[in-house]
Short mmCIF file of C-alpha atoms and ligand atoms in Angstrom, two decimals:
data_model
loop_
_atom_site.label_atom_id
_atom_site.label_comp_id
_atom_site.label_asym_id
_atom_site.label_seq_id
_atom_site.Cartn_x
_atom_site.Cartn_y
_atom_site.Cartn_z
CA UNK A 1 27.17 -16.78 2.47
CA UNK A 2 28.08 -15.65 5.90
CA UNK A 3 25.87 -15.18 8.87
CA UNK A 4 24.27 -11.78 9.05
CA UNK A 5 25.77 -11.13 12.49
CA UNK A 6 29.22 -11.31 10.90
CA UNK A 7 28.22 -8.63 8.54
CA UNK A 8 26.94 -6.31 11.23
CA UNK A 9 29.94 -7.04 13.47
CA UNK A 10 32.30 -6.30 10.63
CA UNK A 11 30.54 -3.06 9.87
CA UNK A 12 30.90 -2.02 13.49
CA UNK A 13 34.54 -3.01 13.51
CA UNK A 14 35.08 -0.99 10.34
CA UNK A 15 36.20 -4.00 8.32
CA UNK A 16 35.70 -3.83 4.59
CA UNK A 17 32.34 -5.35 3.88
CA UNK A 18 31.17 -6.16 0.43
CA UNK A 19 27.66 -7.05 -0.39
CA UNK A 20 27.51 -9.16 -3.49
CA UNK A 21 24.85 -10.16 -5.91
CA UNK A 22 24.43 -13.93 -6.16
CA UNK A 23 25.79 -14.02 -9.67
CA UNK A 24 29.00 -12.27 -8.72
CA UNK A 25 29.47 -14.24 -5.57
CA UNK A 26 31.86 -16.88 -6.77
CA UNK A 27 34.36 -14.76 -8.63
CA UNK A 28 34.80 -12.27 -5.83
CA UNK A 29 34.81 -14.51 -2.82
CA UNK A 30 38.19 -16.04 -3.33
CA UNK A 31 41.05 -14.02 -1.90
CA UNK A 32 40.48 -11.39 0.74
CA UNK A 33 39.84 -13.10 4.05
CA UNK A 34 38.66 -9.90 5.67
CA UNK A 35 35.86 -9.35 3.23
CA UNK A 36 32.55 -10.46 4.57
CA UNK A 37 30.03 -11.40 1.98
CA UNK A 38 26.32 -10.96 2.19
CA UNK A 39 24.23 -11.95 -0.74
CA UNK A 40 21.33 -9.88 -2.02
CA UNK A 41 19.30 -11.42 -4.85
CA UNK A 42 18.07 -8.94 -7.39
CA UNK A 43 14.30 -9.52 -7.36
CA UNK A 44 12.58 -8.17 -4.24
CA UNK A 45 10.38 -11.29 -4.18
CA UNK A 46 13.52 -13.39 -3.58
CA UNK A 47 14.40 -11.39 -0.50
CA UNK A 48 13.06 -11.22 3.03
CA UNK A 49 12.33 -7.62 3.88
CA UNK A 50 11.04 -7.04 7.39
CA UNK A 51 9.93 -3.71 8.83
CA UNK A 52 13.31 -3.36 10.53
CA UNK A 53 15.20 -0.92 8.35
CA UNK A 54 18.79 0.00 9.21
CA UNK A 55 19.13 2.57 6.47
CA UNK A 56 16.11 4.85 6.87
CA UNK A 57 18.01 8.01 5.97
CA UNK A 58 18.95 6.49 2.62
CA UNK A 59 15.62 4.80 1.96
CA UNK A 60 13.64 7.93 2.88
CA UNK A 61 15.72 9.92 0.40
CA UNK A 62 15.34 7.37 -2.40
CA UNK A 63 11.62 6.96 -1.66
CA UNK A 64 11.10 10.69 -1.90
CA UNK A 65 12.72 10.76 -5.33
CA UNK A 66 10.63 7.74 -6.33
CA UNK A 67 7.48 9.48 -5.17
CA UNK A 68 8.38 12.68 -6.99
CA UNK A 69 8.99 10.73 -10.20
CA UNK A 70 5.70 8.87 -9.77
CA UNK A 71 3.82 12.11 -9.25
CA UNK A 72 5.52 13.48 -12.36
CA UNK A 73 4.41 10.57 -14.52
CA UNK A 74 7.94 9.15 -14.82
CA UNK A 75 7.24 5.54 -13.99
CA UNK A 76 10.54 4.04 -15.10
CA UNK A 77 12.50 6.45 -12.98
CA UNK A 78 10.19 5.93 -10.05
CA UNK A 79 10.57 2.14 -10.17
CA UNK A 80 14.35 2.46 -10.39
CA UNK A 81 14.43 4.51 -7.17
CA UNK A 82 11.96 2.14 -5.49
CA UNK A 83 14.12 -0.86 -6.35
CA UNK A 84 17.21 0.87 -5.03
CA UNK A 85 15.39 1.79 -1.82
CA UNK A 86 14.15 -1.79 -1.45
CA UNK A 87 17.71 -3.16 -1.66
CA UNK A 88 18.82 -0.78 1.07
CA UNK A 89 15.84 -1.86 3.20
CA UNK A 90 16.91 -5.49 2.95
CA UNK A 91 20.45 -4.91 4.28
CA UNK A 92 21.17 -6.32 7.74
CA UNK A 93 23.08 -3.28 8.95
CA UNK A 94 23.63 0.42 8.40
CA UNK A 95 25.76 1.29 5.39
CA UNK A 96 28.58 3.66 6.22
CA UNK A 97 30.54 3.84 3.00
CA UNK A 98 29.91 3.35 -0.70
CA UNK A 99 32.54 0.63 -0.98
CA UNK A 100 30.16 -1.59 0.98
CA UNK A 101 27.71 -1.36 -1.89
CA UNK A 102 29.93 -2.92 -4.52
CA UNK A 103 28.15 -5.70 -6.35
CA UNK A 104 24.72 -4.88 -4.97
CA UNK A 105 21.89 -5.25 -7.50
CA UNK A 106 19.45 -2.51 -8.52
CA UNK A 107 21.68 0.43 -7.67
CA UNK A 108 21.81 2.60 -10.76
CA UNK A 109 24.14 5.52 -11.28
CA UNK A 110 21.60 8.04 -10.09
CA UNK A 111 20.66 6.16 -6.90
CA UNK A 112 24.33 5.57 -6.11
CA UNK A 113 25.05 9.27 -6.48
CA UNK A 114 22.27 10.11 -4.01
CA UNK A 115 23.54 7.52 -1.53
CA UNK A 116 27.11 8.74 -1.90
CA UNK A 117 26.10 12.37 -1.30
CA UNK A 118 24.28 11.40 1.87
CA UNK A 119 27.07 9.19 3.18
CA UNK A 120 29.72 11.81 2.47
CA UNK A 121 27.98 15.08 3.27
CA UNK A 122 24.96 14.05 5.33
CA UNK A 123 22.45 15.13 2.71
CA UNK A 124 21.59 14.97 -0.97
CA UNK A 125 21.17 18.35 -2.63
CA UNK A 126 18.74 16.84 -5.12
CA UNK A 127 16.53 15.41 -2.40
CA UNK A 128 16.59 18.62 -0.40
CA UNK A 129 15.74 20.80 -3.38
CA UNK A 130 12.95 18.44 -4.45
CA UNK A 131 11.49 18.54 -0.97
CA UNK A 132 11.52 22.34 -1.00
CA UNK A 133 10.25 22.76 -4.52
CA UNK A 134 6.87 24.41 -4.99
CA UNK A 135 5.96 21.80 -7.55
CA UNK A 136 6.59 18.83 -5.27
CA UNK A 137 4.80 20.49 -2.38
CA UNK A 138 1.79 21.29 -4.57
CA UNK A 139 1.71 17.75 -6.00
CA UNK A 140 1.71 16.35 -2.46
CA UNK A 141 -1.06 18.65 -1.25
CA UNK A 142 -3.30 18.10 -4.26
CA UNK A 143 -2.82 14.34 -4.64
CA UNK A 144 -3.46 14.17 -0.90
CA UNK A 145 -7.09 14.70 -1.88
CA UNK A 146 -8.81 11.33 -2.29
CA UNK A 147 -9.87 11.09 -5.92
CA UNK A 148 -7.10 13.33 -7.27
CA UNK A 149 -4.32 11.62 -9.21
CA UNK A 150 -1.06 13.02 -10.57
CA UNK A 151 -2.57 14.02 -13.91
CA UNK A 152 -5.33 16.15 -12.40
CA UNK A 153 -2.90 17.67 -9.92
CA UNK A 154 -0.51 18.51 -12.74
CA UNK A 155 -3.28 20.26 -14.70
CA UNK A 156 -4.26 22.34 -11.69
CA UNK A 157 -0.64 23.25 -10.94
CA UNK A 158 -0.28 24.52 -14.49
CA UNK A 159 -3.21 26.82 -13.76
CA UNK A 160 -1.37 28.12 -10.71
CA UNK A 161 -3.31 26.10 -8.14
CA UNK A 162 -0.93 24.98 -5.38
CA UNK A 163 -3.07 24.91 -2.26
CA UNK A 164 -6.48 23.66 -1.15
CA UNK A 165 -7.62 27.23 -0.68
CA UNK A 166 -6.60 28.11 -4.24
CA UNK A 167 -8.44 25.03 -5.46
CA UNK A 168 -11.61 26.05 -3.66
CA UNK A 169 -11.31 29.63 -4.92
CA UNK A 170 -10.78 28.41 -8.48
CA UNK A 171 -14.39 27.37 -8.92
CA UNK A 172 -13.40 24.00 -10.41
CA UNK A 173 -16.18 21.46 -10.33
CA UNK A 174 -15.03 18.48 -8.32
CA UNK A 175 -16.43 15.00 -8.76
CA UNK A 176 -18.11 13.18 -5.89
CA UNK A 177 -14.94 11.40 -4.78
CA UNK A 178 -12.92 14.61 -4.80
CA UNK A 179 -15.60 16.48 -2.85
CA UNK A 180 -15.54 13.76 -0.21
CA UNK A 181 -11.74 13.79 -0.32
CA UNK A 182 -11.62 17.51 0.32
CA UNK A 183 -14.25 17.33 3.03
CA UNK A 184 -12.29 14.69 4.97
CA UNK A 185 -8.85 15.88 3.92
CA UNK A 186 -7.23 16.08 7.36
CA UNK A 187 -8.58 12.74 8.57
CA UNK A 188 -7.59 10.93 5.39
CA UNK A 189 -4.06 12.29 5.63
CA UNK A 190 -3.72 11.03 9.20
CA UNK A 191 -2.20 7.55 9.39
CA UNK A 192 -4.63 4.79 10.35
CA UNK A 193 -3.50 2.83 13.42
CA UNK A 194 -3.72 -0.96 13.67
CA UNK A 195 -6.26 -0.66 16.52
CA UNK A 196 -8.45 1.42 14.21
CA UNK A 197 -8.09 -1.15 11.43
CA UNK A 198 -9.10 -3.89 13.89
CA UNK A 199 -12.12 -1.90 14.98
CA UNK A 200 -13.19 -1.44 11.37
CA UNK A 201 -12.55 -5.14 10.73
CA UNK A 202 -15.07 -6.01 13.44
CA UNK A 203 -17.71 -3.79 11.89
CA UNK A 204 -17.07 -5.13 8.39
CA UNK A 205 -17.09 -8.73 9.63
CA UNK A 206 -20.42 -8.26 11.38
CA UNK A 207 -21.90 -6.73 8.26
CA UNK A 208 -20.54 -9.48 5.99
CA UNK A 209 -21.66 -12.34 8.23
CA UNK A 210 -25.09 -10.80 8.70
CA UNK A 211 -25.74 -10.83 4.94
CA UNK A 212 -23.91 -14.11 4.21
CA UNK A 213 -23.19 -16.28 7.28
CA UNK A 214 -20.43 -18.40 5.70
CA UNK A 215 -18.49 -15.54 4.12
CA UNK A 216 -14.98 -14.71 5.30
CA UNK A 217 -13.18 -11.41 5.72
CA UNK A 218 -9.39 -11.04 5.64
CA UNK A 219 -7.38 -7.92 6.48
CA UNK A 220 -4.85 -7.45 3.67
CA UNK A 221 -2.51 -4.63 2.56
CA UNK A 222 0.13 -3.23 4.88
CA UNK A 223 -1.61 -4.38 8.06
CA UNK A 224 -1.31 -8.02 6.98
CA UNK A 225 2.43 -7.37 6.59
CA UNK A 226 2.53 -6.23 10.22
CA UNK A 227 2.73 -2.48 9.62
CA UNK A 228 1.64 -0.50 12.68
CA UNK A 229 -0.06 2.16 10.52
CA UNK A 230 -1.38 2.57 7.00
CA UNK A 231 -2.97 5.07 4.66
CA UNK A 232 -6.08 2.92 4.36
CA UNK A 233 -7.55 -0.42 5.44
CA UNK A 234 -7.83 -3.17 2.84
CA UNK A 235 -10.19 -6.13 3.13
CA UNK A 236 -10.63 -9.20 0.99
CA UNK A 237 -13.97 -10.98 1.21
CA UNK A 238 -14.74 -14.46 -0.08
CA UNK A 239 -17.20 -17.31 0.36
CA UNK A 240 -16.17 -20.99 0.78
CA UNK A 241 -18.57 -22.05 -1.98
CA UNK A 242 -17.74 -20.93 -5.52
CA UNK A 243 -20.46 -18.50 -6.55
CA UNK A 244 -21.44 -17.92 -2.93
CA UNK A 245 -19.81 -14.49 -3.25
CA UNK A 246 -22.28 -13.42 -5.96
CA UNK A 247 -24.15 -10.29 -5.00
CA UNK A 248 -22.27 -10.10 -1.70
CA UNK A 249 -20.69 -6.69 -2.20
CA UNK A 250 -23.89 -4.79 -2.81
CA UNK A 251 -25.51 -6.40 0.23
CA UNK A 252 -22.53 -5.60 2.45
CA UNK A 253 -22.37 -2.03 1.21
CA UNK A 254 -26.13 -1.55 1.70
CA UNK A 255 -25.85 -2.93 5.20
CA UNK A 256 -22.93 -0.67 6.15
CA UNK A 257 -24.65 2.28 4.51
CA UNK A 258 -27.91 1.72 6.38
CA UNK A 259 -25.91 1.61 9.61
CA UNK A 260 -24.38 4.96 8.76
CA UNK A 261 -20.81 3.70 8.47
CA UNK A 262 -20.09 4.97 4.98
CA UNK A 263 -19.36 8.63 4.35
CA UNK A 264 -18.65 7.82 0.71
CA UNK A 265 -18.58 4.70 -1.43
CA UNK A 266 -18.13 3.77 -5.02
CA UNK A 267 -18.42 0.17 -6.12
CA UNK A 268 -17.03 -1.24 -9.32
CA UNK A 269 -18.14 -4.59 -10.64
CA UNK A 270 -16.06 -7.66 -11.21
CA UNK A 271 -14.99 -7.46 -14.80
CA UNK A 272 -12.63 -10.43 -14.87
CA UNK A 273 -13.59 -13.38 -17.00
CA UNK A 274 -10.88 -15.97 -17.59
CA UNK A 275 -12.35 -17.15 -20.86
CA UNK A 276 -12.72 -13.63 -22.18
CA UNK A 277 -9.74 -11.81 -20.75
CA UNK A 278 -7.08 -14.46 -21.11
CA UNK A 279 -3.89 -14.36 -19.12
CA UNK A 280 -2.01 -11.59 -20.88
CA UNK A 281 -3.47 -8.58 -19.17
CA UNK A 282 -1.53 -8.14 -15.97
CA UNK A 283 -1.44 -4.34 -16.21
CA UNK A 284 -5.07 -3.98 -15.29
CA UNK A 285 -5.17 -6.72 -12.68
CA UNK A 286 -5.88 -4.41 -9.78
CA UNK A 287 -9.16 -3.16 -11.18
CA UNK A 288 -10.99 -6.26 -12.11
CA UNK A 289 -12.45 -7.58 -8.89
CA UNK A 290 -15.69 -6.33 -7.53
CA UNK A 291 -14.35 -3.55 -5.42
CA UNK A 292 -15.65 -0.83 -3.15
CA UNK A 293 -13.64 2.31 -2.48
CA UNK A 294 -15.08 3.88 0.61
CA UNK A 295 -14.63 6.46 3.29
CA UNK A 296 -15.58 4.86 6.55
CA UNK A 297 -16.93 6.66 9.56
CA UNK A 298 -15.07 5.23 12.52
CA UNK A 299 -16.80 6.12 15.75
CA UNK A 300 -14.89 6.46 19.00
CA UNK A 301 -17.07 3.76 20.55
CA UNK A 302 -15.80 1.43 17.88
CA UNK A 303 -12.58 1.03 19.81
CA UNK A 304 -10.59 3.96 18.50
CA UNK A 305 -7.63 4.55 20.73
CA UNK A 306 -9.06 2.48 23.56
CA UNK A 307 -7.29 -0.67 22.56
CA UNK A 308 -10.66 -2.40 22.86
CA UNK A 309 -12.07 -2.50 19.39
CA UNK A 310 -15.61 -3.60 19.09
CA UNK A 311 -16.77 -2.95 22.63
CA UNK A 312 -20.32 -4.15 23.21
CA UNK A 313 -21.54 -0.69 22.27
CA UNK A 314 -20.32 -1.17 18.71
CA UNK A 315 -22.96 -2.71 16.56
CA UNK A 316 -25.47 -2.87 19.33
CA UNK A 317 -25.35 0.87 19.56
CA UNK A 318 -25.89 1.09 15.83
CA UNK A 319 -28.93 -1.15 16.11
CA UNK A 320 -30.26 0.96 18.95
CA UNK A 321 -30.13 4.19 17.03
CA UNK A 322 -26.80 5.24 18.44
CA UNK A 323 -25.33 4.53 15.03
CA UNK A 324 -22.80 6.82 13.43
CA UNK A 325 -25.52 7.81 11.01
CA UNK A 326 -27.76 9.03 13.74
CA UNK A 327 -25.06 10.84 15.54
CA UNK A 328 -24.43 12.91 12.42
CA UNK A 329 -26.91 15.50 13.46
CA UNK A 330 -25.43 15.78 16.92
CA UNK A 331 -21.71 15.67 16.51
CA UNK A 332 -20.49 17.93 13.83
CA UNK A 333 -17.14 18.88 12.51
CA UNK A 334 -15.04 21.20 14.61
CA UNK A 335 -11.68 19.84 13.68
CA UNK A 336 -9.60 19.73 10.56
CA UNK A 337 -12.22 19.48 7.88
CA UNK A 338 -13.97 22.62 8.97
CA UNK A 339 -10.87 24.64 8.19
CA UNK A 340 -11.23 23.59 4.61
CA UNK A 341 -14.47 25.53 4.33
CA UNK A 342 -16.34 22.61 2.93
CA UNK A 343 -20.03 22.77 3.51
CA UNK A 344 -22.43 19.90 3.35
CA UNK A 345 -22.34 18.83 6.98
CA UNK A 346 -24.83 20.76 9.05
CA UNK A 347 -23.04 22.32 11.92
CA UNK A 348 -24.71 22.22 15.32
CA UNK A 349 -22.21 22.16 18.16
CA UNK A 350 -21.70 18.99 20.11
CA UNK A 351 -23.23 19.65 23.52
CA UNK A 352 -21.63 17.01 25.67
CA UNK A 353 -18.08 17.20 24.31
CA UNK A 354 -15.52 19.94 24.71
CA UNK A 355 -15.21 22.34 21.79
CA UNK A 356 -13.07 20.95 19.01
CA UNK A 357 -13.89 17.37 19.85
CA UNK A 358 -15.49 15.16 17.25
CA UNK A 359 -16.23 11.58 18.28
CA UNK A 360 -15.45 9.98 14.94
CA UNK A 361 -12.89 10.07 12.18
CA UNK A 362 -12.93 9.30 8.48
CA UNK A 363 -10.81 6.37 7.24
CA UNK A 364 -10.23 5.10 3.71
CA UNK A 365 -11.43 1.52 3.45
CA UNK A 366 -11.17 -0.75 0.40
CA UNK A 367 -13.35 -3.83 0.11
CA UNK A 368 -12.61 -6.47 -2.51
CA UNK A 369 -14.69 -9.57 -3.20
CA UNK A 370 -13.04 -12.64 -4.72
CA UNK A 371 -14.46 -16.03 -5.67
CA UNK A 372 -12.82 -18.78 -3.62
CA UNK A 373 -11.14 -20.23 -6.74
CA UNK A 374 -9.10 -17.01 -7.08
CA UNK A 375 -8.73 -16.29 -3.37
CA UNK A 376 -5.06 -17.30 -2.99
CA UNK A 377 -4.10 -15.07 -5.93
CA UNK A 378 -6.20 -12.21 -4.61
CA UNK A 379 -4.68 -12.57 -1.14
CA UNK A 380 -1.15 -12.59 -2.53
CA UNK A 381 -1.92 -9.66 -4.82
CA UNK A 382 -3.56 -7.52 -2.15
CA UNK A 383 -0.99 -8.10 0.58
CA UNK A 384 1.74 -6.11 -1.14
CA UNK A 385 3.98 -4.31 -0.82
CA UNK A 386 3.43 -2.66 -4.18
CA UNK A 387 7.04 -3.24 -5.13
CA UNK A 388 6.96 -6.84 -3.93
CA UNK A 389 3.91 -7.41 -6.17
CA UNK A 390 5.53 -5.74 -9.13
CA UNK A 391 8.63 -7.87 -8.66
CA UNK A 392 6.59 -11.07 -8.37
CA UNK A 393 4.96 -10.28 -11.71
CA UNK A 394 8.31 -9.38 -13.26
CA UNK A 395 9.85 -12.60 -11.96
CA UNK A 396 6.93 -14.63 -13.31
CA UNK A 397 7.18 -13.02 -16.74
CA UNK A 398 10.96 -12.73 -17.18
CA UNK A 399 12.24 -15.77 -15.34
CA UNK A 400 9.38 -18.26 -15.69
CA UNK A 401 7.46 -17.24 -18.82
CA UNK A 402 4.33 -17.05 -16.71
CA UNK A 403 1.72 -14.34 -16.22
CA UNK A 404 0.73 -13.61 -12.64
CA UNK A 405 -2.23 -11.46 -11.67
CA UNK A 406 -4.45 -11.15 -8.62
CA UNK A 407 -6.81 -13.58 -10.34
CA UNK A 408 -4.63 -16.32 -11.74
CA UNK A 409 -1.24 -17.69 -12.78
CA UNK A 410 -0.84 -18.72 -16.39
CA UNK A 411 2.05 -20.80 -17.70
CA UNK A 412 2.78 -19.56 -21.21
CA UNK A 413 5.02 -22.53 -22.03
CA UNK A 414 2.43 -25.12 -21.07
CA UNK A 415 -0.44 -22.90 -22.20
CA UNK A 416 -2.42 -23.59 -19.07
CA UNK A 417 -3.51 -22.03 -15.81
CA UNK A 418 -1.76 -23.20 -12.65
CA UNK A 419 -4.29 -23.52 -9.86
CA UNK A 420 -3.55 -22.78 -6.23
CA UNK A 421 -5.47 -22.73 -3.00
CA UNK A 422 -2.75 -21.11 -0.89
CA UNK A 423 -0.03 -18.50 -1.24
CA UNK A 424 2.53 -21.26 -0.56
CA UNK A 425 1.42 -23.09 -3.71
CA UNK A 426 1.78 -19.95 -5.81
CA UNK A 427 5.36 -19.37 -4.61
CA UNK A 428 6.06 -23.04 -5.39
CA UNK A 429 4.63 -22.72 -8.91
CA UNK A 430 6.89 -19.71 -9.40
CA UNK A 431 9.95 -21.58 -8.15
CA UNK A 432 10.37 -19.14 -5.29
CA UNK A 433 11.01 -19.74 -1.63
CA UNK A 434 7.88 -18.86 0.36
CA UNK A 435 8.13 -15.40 1.88
CA UNK A 436 5.60 -14.74 4.67
CA UNK A 437 3.67 -11.44 4.64
CA UNK A 438 5.81 -9.89 7.41
CA UNK A 439 8.86 -10.26 5.14
CA UNK A 440 7.24 -8.74 2.05
CA UNK A 441 7.91 -5.16 3.14
CA UNK A 442 10.10 -4.31 0.17
N1 DCT B 1 -1.38 -3.06 -4.99
C1 DCT B 1 -0.55 -3.37 -6.06
N2 DCT B 1 -0.36 -2.47 -7.05
C2 DCT B 1 -0.94 -1.26 -6.99
C3 DCT B 1 -1.76 -0.92 -5.91
C4 DCT B 1 -1.96 -1.84 -4.90
O1 DCT B 1 -0.03 -4.46 -6.14
N3 DCT B 1 -0.73 -0.40 -7.98
C5 DCT B 1 -1.57 -4.04 -3.92
C6 DCT B 1 -0.40 -4.13 -2.99
C7 DCT B 1 -0.87 -3.56 -1.70
C8 DCT B 1 -2.37 -3.63 -1.77
O2 DCT B 1 -2.69 -3.68 -3.13
C9 DCT B 1 -3.05 -2.49 -1.08
O3 DCT B 1 -2.62 -1.25 -1.62
P1 DCT B 1 -2.27 -0.03 -0.68
O4 DCT B 1 -3.31 0.13 0.38
O5 DCT B 1 -2.01 1.14 -1.54
O6 DCT B 1 -0.89 -0.50 -0.06
P2 DCT B 1 -0.48 -0.81 1.43
O7 DCT B 1 0.74 -1.63 1.35
O8 DCT B 1 -1.64 -1.37 2.18
O9 DCT B 1 -0.08 0.60 1.97
P3 DCT B 1 -0.71 1.42 3.19
O10 DCT B 1 -0.22 0.74 4.42
O11 DCT B 1 -0.21 2.79 3.06
O12 DCT B 1 -2.20 1.35 3.06
MG1 MG B 2 -3.42 -0.28 2.42
#
């Protein structure tokens, strides 16, 4: 294996660079002195993938095809494109020719064709036509509604519904989540900034500690991996004493609700029981913690955009009746949501702010509660990326005969659970080098 700088230097100098899979390394390394070798293992959980991506044009294209396949209920195809994109993300330099890709893992015929088209002509006709297609555009718009998945979107599209306006004119009855999703459509399709996540973290922490002083809150998801923005904010809550987390979620949610911070929430109970469920159910592992899907009302005072999350006005203001809940009646929607013609928010104009200004925004927030005994698994499982998690589970199953979920790791050969109190221990159980969160951006 050669130093990464050699690889990049060689690319710049136009030398032939081959990137080889570990398994093919030895046979191909022998002769050509000019060939620089960089090794890319085939499971994403064996690789370090930072946010620095030298091949965004290629990865954007492959990700779009992956997304289109996912929205079209073609999971296998979607995963194939995601794996290909992840390999390109892990490369230490920009690829300039297909010969550089020889020996790389996870690049199927289809992905290679897309890459080749882009390298040779600057664009992929398939990607461009997908992007322009009415179907893809409609799927994006409709699944952009919180509470609407690909299946529902597909059904609507078959009825000729392609836009939000057409959906509203259709007279379809929407469930509570979808109504909230439509109402806050523009906000929820705006990326959430790290400063906003931090501000929400302060509010959530205060609420959690006020109902259970010893409880701990951890920011997970993309923000834990160092992403500057996200589509939501994910939190994992636990208590240092086993069982101390019992009943915590409903108290936290009640607290946040009474303070007016929740525009919508739906809580599902913890349905995981080791003795009952056994280890062999990884497919459903995301759903089994006590979990709250919410739409959070992030007030400007709460640090939005100021870089000072949690200014003294934060919770204090809430306690003094300046809470987001109270301000509802004063500051109504003038921005994006109003264009969607959704009623339900009474609409008096904000007197002290210029027209069009609304001093809060809606943000998707997920809360998950884990018992301390499962915390390391929950933390690993909720940090992502989605592909990294999928690959960890695939590695566990295919390479180690183990079953990994966000609750536990089970060794099928030894017929026993492998306990862990840190992510490091889980990687060790799996026989993998520890990859820190910032390098799990596959
Ligand atoms: N997760 C997973 N499998 C899924 C869904 C989620 O393993 N099918 C895990 C990995 C990430 C974590 O849960 C949170 O999910 P998201 O919020 O969807 O991912 P994210 O990486 O935080 O993305 P974003 O930054 O857009 O919120
Ligand atoms: Mg997230």
